[in-house]
Short mmCIF file of C-alpha atoms in Angstrom, two decimals:
data_model
loop_
_atom_site.label_atom_id
_atom_site.label_comp_id
_atom_site.label_asym_id
_atom_site.label_seq_id
_atom_site.Cartn_x
_atom_site.Cartn_y
_atom_site.Cartn_z
CA UNK M 9 0.00 0.00 0.01
CA UNK M 10 1.11 3.55 -0.68
CA UNK M 11 -0.38 7.06 -0.39
CA UNK M 12 -2.05 8.87 -3.26
CA UNK M 13 0.80 10.68 -5.03
CA UNK M 14 0.40 13.94 -6.91
CA UNK M 15 3.33 15.23 -9.02
CA UNK M 16 3.22 18.96 -9.59
CA UNK M 17 5.61 21.28 -11.47
CA UNK M 18 5.70 24.37 -13.60
CA UNK M 19 7.65 24.85 -16.84
CA UNK M 20 8.18 27.31 -19.65
CA UNK M 21 6.43 26.65 -22.97
CA UNK M 22 9.53 24.72 -24.07
CA UNK M 23 9.59 22.52 -21.00
CA UNK M 24 12.32 24.27 -18.97
CA UNK M 25 12.14 24.71 -15.19
CA UNK M 26 15.07 27.12 -14.61
CA UNK M 27 17.56 29.26 -16.41
CA UNK M 28 20.52 27.56 -18.26
CA UNK M 29 22.73 28.28 -15.22
CA UNK M 30 20.13 26.51 -13.03
CA UNK M 31 19.02 29.79 -11.44
CA UNK M 32 15.43 29.71 -10.22
CA UNK M 33 12.94 31.69 -12.34
CA UNK M 34 9.29 32.50 -11.62
CA UNK M 35 7.10 30.40 -13.91
CA UNK M 36 3.77 30.20 -12.07
CA UNK M 37 1.53 33.27 -12.02
CA UNK M 38 -0.41 34.39 -8.91
CA UNK M 39 -3.43 32.29 -9.87
CA UNK M 40 -1.29 29.19 -10.14
CA UNK M 41 0.52 29.96 -6.88
CA UNK M 42 -2.89 29.98 -5.21
CA UNK M 43 -3.66 26.58 -6.79
CA UNK M 44 -0.34 25.12 -5.61
CA UNK M 45 -0.75 26.35 -2.04
CA UNK M 46 -4.32 25.04 -1.96
CA UNK M 47 -2.94 21.70 -3.14
CA UNK M 48 -0.33 21.77 -0.39
CA UNK M 49 -3.02 22.32 2.18
CA UNK M 50 -4.89 19.27 0.86
CA UNK M 51 -1.85 16.98 1.20
CA UNK M 52 -0.52 15.64 4.44
CA UNK M 53 3.08 15.55 3.17
CA UNK M 54 5.25 17.22 0.53
CA UNK M 55 8.38 15.70 -1.06
CA UNK M 56 11.37 17.45 -2.68
CA UNK M 57 14.92 16.50 -3.40
CA UNK M 58 17.97 17.88 -1.67
CA UNK M 59 18.98 19.88 -4.77
CA UNK M 60 15.74 21.87 -4.50
CA UNK M 61 16.52 22.61 -0.87
CA UNK M 62 20.11 23.66 -1.61
CA UNK M 63 19.31 25.75 -4.74
CA UNK M 64 15.96 27.31 -3.72
CA UNK M 65 15.84 27.01 0.08
CA UNK M 66 12.00 26.80 0.23
CA UNK M 67 9.83 26.75 3.34
CA UNK M 68 7.52 24.09 1.82
CA UNK M 69 4.61 25.42 3.89
CA UNK M 70 1.20 26.81 3.04
CA UNK M 71 1.41 30.56 2.30
CA UNK M 72 -1.59 32.14 4.01
CA UNK M 73 -1.49 34.88 1.37
CA UNK M 74 -2.82 32.37 -1.10
CA UNK M 75 -4.64 29.78 1.00
CA UNK M 76 -5.50 28.99 4.65
CA UNK M 77 -4.66 25.48 5.69
CA UNK M 78 -2.41 23.21 7.68
CA UNK M 79 1.24 22.86 6.72
CA UNK M 80 2.16 19.39 5.35
CA UNK M 81 4.94 17.15 6.69
CA UNK M 82 8.09 18.11 4.75
CA UNK M 83 10.02 15.13 3.38
CA UNK M 84 13.51 15.69 1.90
CA UNK M 85 15.25 13.05 -0.25
CA UNK M 86 18.82 13.44 0.83
CA UNK M 87 20.77 10.22 0.33
CA UNK M 88 24.16 11.65 1.47
CA UNK M 89 22.66 13.89 4.20
CA UNK M 90 23.92 17.14 2.71
CA UNK M 91 21.16 19.44 3.95
CA UNK M 92 22.58 22.82 5.11
CA UNK M 93 22.02 23.67 8.76
CA UNK M 94 20.35 26.97 7.83
CA UNK M 95 17.75 25.42 5.53
CA UNK M 96 14.27 26.87 5.98
CA UNK M 97 12.80 23.35 6.13
CA UNK M 98 14.55 22.92 9.47
CA UNK M 99 12.48 25.60 11.12
CA UNK M 100 9.61 24.79 13.45
CA UNK M 101 6.76 25.84 11.15
CA UNK M 102 6.11 22.17 10.30
CA UNK M 103 7.54 18.69 10.94
CA UNK M 104 10.42 17.56 8.71
CA UNK M 105 11.44 14.03 7.74
CA UNK M 106 14.74 13.47 5.91
CA UNK M 107 15.28 10.23 3.95
CA UNK M 108 18.96 9.31 3.89
CA UNK M 109 21.07 6.32 2.75
CA UNK M 110 21.31 3.10 4.75
CA UNK M 111 25.04 3.65 5.40
CA UNK M 112 25.11 7.43 5.49
CA UNK M 113 26.73 8.92 8.54
CA UNK M 114 24.32 10.55 10.94
CA UNK M 115 24.33 14.22 11.87
CA UNK M 116 22.67 15.86 14.84
CA UNK M 117 20.21 18.41 13.44
CA UNK M 118 17.28 19.99 15.30
CA UNK M 119 13.57 19.62 14.55
CA UNK M 120 13.86 16.61 12.24
CA UNK M 121 13.21 12.89 12.01
CA UNK M 122 15.37 10.50 9.98
CA UNK M 123 14.52 7.43 7.92
CA UNK M 124 17.16 5.28 6.24
CA UNK M 125 16.10 3.72 2.92
CA UNK M 126 18.25 2.93 -0.08
CA UNK M 127 21.94 3.25 -0.64
CA UNK M 128 23.06 5.05 -3.86
CA UNK M 129 19.59 6.60 -4.10
CA UNK M 130 16.48 6.69 -1.94
CA UNK M 131 14.27 3.60 -2.30
CA UNK M 132 11.00 5.34 -3.08
CA UNK M 133 8.89 2.20 -2.72
CA UNK M 134 10.19 1.67 0.81
CA UNK M 135 9.73 5.35 1.68
CA UNK M 136 6.13 5.41 0.43
CA UNK M 137 5.32 2.27 2.41
CA UNK M 138 6.81 3.85 5.54
CA UNK M 139 4.84 7.08 4.97
CA UNK M 140 1.62 5.11 4.46
CA UNK M 141 2.16 3.44 7.81
CA UNK M 142 2.29 6.93 9.39
CA UNK M 143 -1.31 7.34 8.31
CA UNK M 144 -0.50 9.73 5.47
CA UNK M 145 -2.89 9.27 2.61
CA UNK M 146 -1.96 12.03 0.12
CA UNK M 147 1.46 13.29 -0.86
CA UNK M 148 2.51 16.19 -3.11
CA UNK M 149 5.82 15.80 -5.00
CA UNK M 150 7.22 19.17 -6.14
CA UNK M 151 10.66 18.30 -7.55
CA UNK M 152 13.22 18.91 -8.71
CA UNK M 153 13.81 17.37 -12.08
CA UNK M 154 15.57 14.20 -10.87
CA UNK M 155 12.89 13.49 -8.24
CA UNK M 156 10.04 14.03 -10.75
CA UNK M 157 11.86 11.72 -13.19
CA UNK M 158 12.25 9.02 -10.49
CA UNK M 159 8.54 9.01 -9.68
CA UNK M 160 7.63 8.94 -13.39
CA UNK M 161 10.11 6.25 -14.26
CA UNK M 162 8.95 3.97 -11.49
CA UNK M 163 5.31 4.93 -12.15
CA UNK M 164 4.84 5.80 -8.49
CA UNK M 165 2.21 8.48 -9.03
CA UNK M 166 -1.52 8.91 -9.43
CA UNK M 167 -1.69 12.42 -10.86
CA UNK M 168 0.79 14.51 -12.79
CA UNK M 169 -0.07 18.25 -12.86
CA UNK M 170 1.95 20.44 -15.19
CA UNK M 171 1.51 24.24 -15.37
CA UNK M 172 2.92 25.68 -18.63
CA UNK M 173 3.78 29.35 -18.63
CA UNK M 174 3.72 31.55 -21.73
CA UNK M 175 7.46 32.13 -22.12
CA UNK M 176 10.50 30.53 -23.64
CA UNK M 177 13.86 29.88 -21.88
CA UNK M 178 15.74 27.68 -24.31
CA UNK M 179 19.19 26.09 -23.96
CA UNK M 180 20.10 22.48 -24.70
CA UNK M 181 21.45 21.89 -21.19
CA UNK M 182 18.76 23.84 -19.37
CA UNK M 183 16.94 21.81 -16.62
CA UNK M 184 13.67 20.26 -17.82
CA UNK M 185 10.57 18.90 -16.13
CA UNK M 186 11.96 15.35 -15.99
CA UNK M 187 15.72 15.01 -15.71
CA UNK M 188 17.46 11.73 -14.99
CA UNK M 189 18.59 9.31 -17.72
CA UNK M 190 15.32 9.29 -19.71
CA UNK M 191 13.81 6.46 -21.67
CA UNK M 192 16.23 5.23 -24.36
CA UNK M 193 13.85 3.02 -26.32
CA UNK M 194 10.51 4.06 -27.80
CA UNK M 195 8.76 0.93 -26.42
CA UNK M 196 9.66 2.14 -22.90
CA UNK M 197 8.24 5.63 -23.17
CA UNK M 198 5.77 6.36 -20.38
CA UNK M 199 2.30 6.98 -21.74
CA UNK M 200 -0.06 9.28 -19.87
CA UNK M 201 -3.82 9.77 -19.88
CA UNK M 202 -4.91 13.38 -20.40
CA UNK M 203 -7.58 14.31 -17.88
CA UNK M 204 -8.07 18.04 -18.34
CA UNK M 205 -6.63 21.36 -19.49
CA UNK M 206 -7.43 24.61 -17.74
CA UNK M 207 -6.44 28.17 -18.66
CA UNK M 208 -4.99 29.88 -15.59
CA UNK M 209 -4.18 33.52 -16.24
CA UNK M 210 -1.75 33.56 -19.17
CA UNK M 211 -0.79 29.95 -18.65
CA UNK M 212 -2.36 26.50 -18.85
CA UNK M 213 -2.69 23.66 -16.38
CA UNK M 214 -2.58 20.13 -17.81
CA UNK M 215 -3.62 17.20 -15.65
CA UNK M 216 -2.60 13.68 -16.41
CA UNK M 217 -2.99 10.30 -14.86
CA UNK M 218 -1.25 7.06 -15.83
CA UNK M 219 -2.44 5.49 -19.06
CA UNK M 220 -4.63 2.41 -18.69
CA UNK M 221 -3.43 1.00 -22.03
#
């Protein structure tokens, strides 16, 4: 058994999620930010990778400017336990769980709980089973590109929500929605089932589920 998993990300019209130098760029508009924070409030946990924490240093809480609601449990995928001590996810605004490698050396950090699962990378199946046993029924996965790819590749998701902004970033090495190694054979390409498209301001939200074919 595993929780209901929602993947959510925003990209440019050409599928990029940052500038070519990996600098964060605003892609969602205010209407989409309100949607995202409402989604956060509906989920009992939120997952991001350590690169997102290091590069963006997010709070991963519900911004009351956009939506009133309870903050989700913050789950960080950090195999080598690299999280900086001044990360905002280590504050007391919500509980934080850090998933590290089975053999990774422990560090004493405040306000967190640790789970060991996987060695070279986090074992997502084991993590989701553990989370389900905590009574968590719905999880939001916000990235980054490697984390989104891992959930897509292993088909460990129920919904995939993609907000596409009306701008172009370009660059052959610019980070995209799904990083990782990619599918190398056409027969392995992951097929999705389109559920809906919604215009949000000057962008569009596309909702997918896994294909039943």
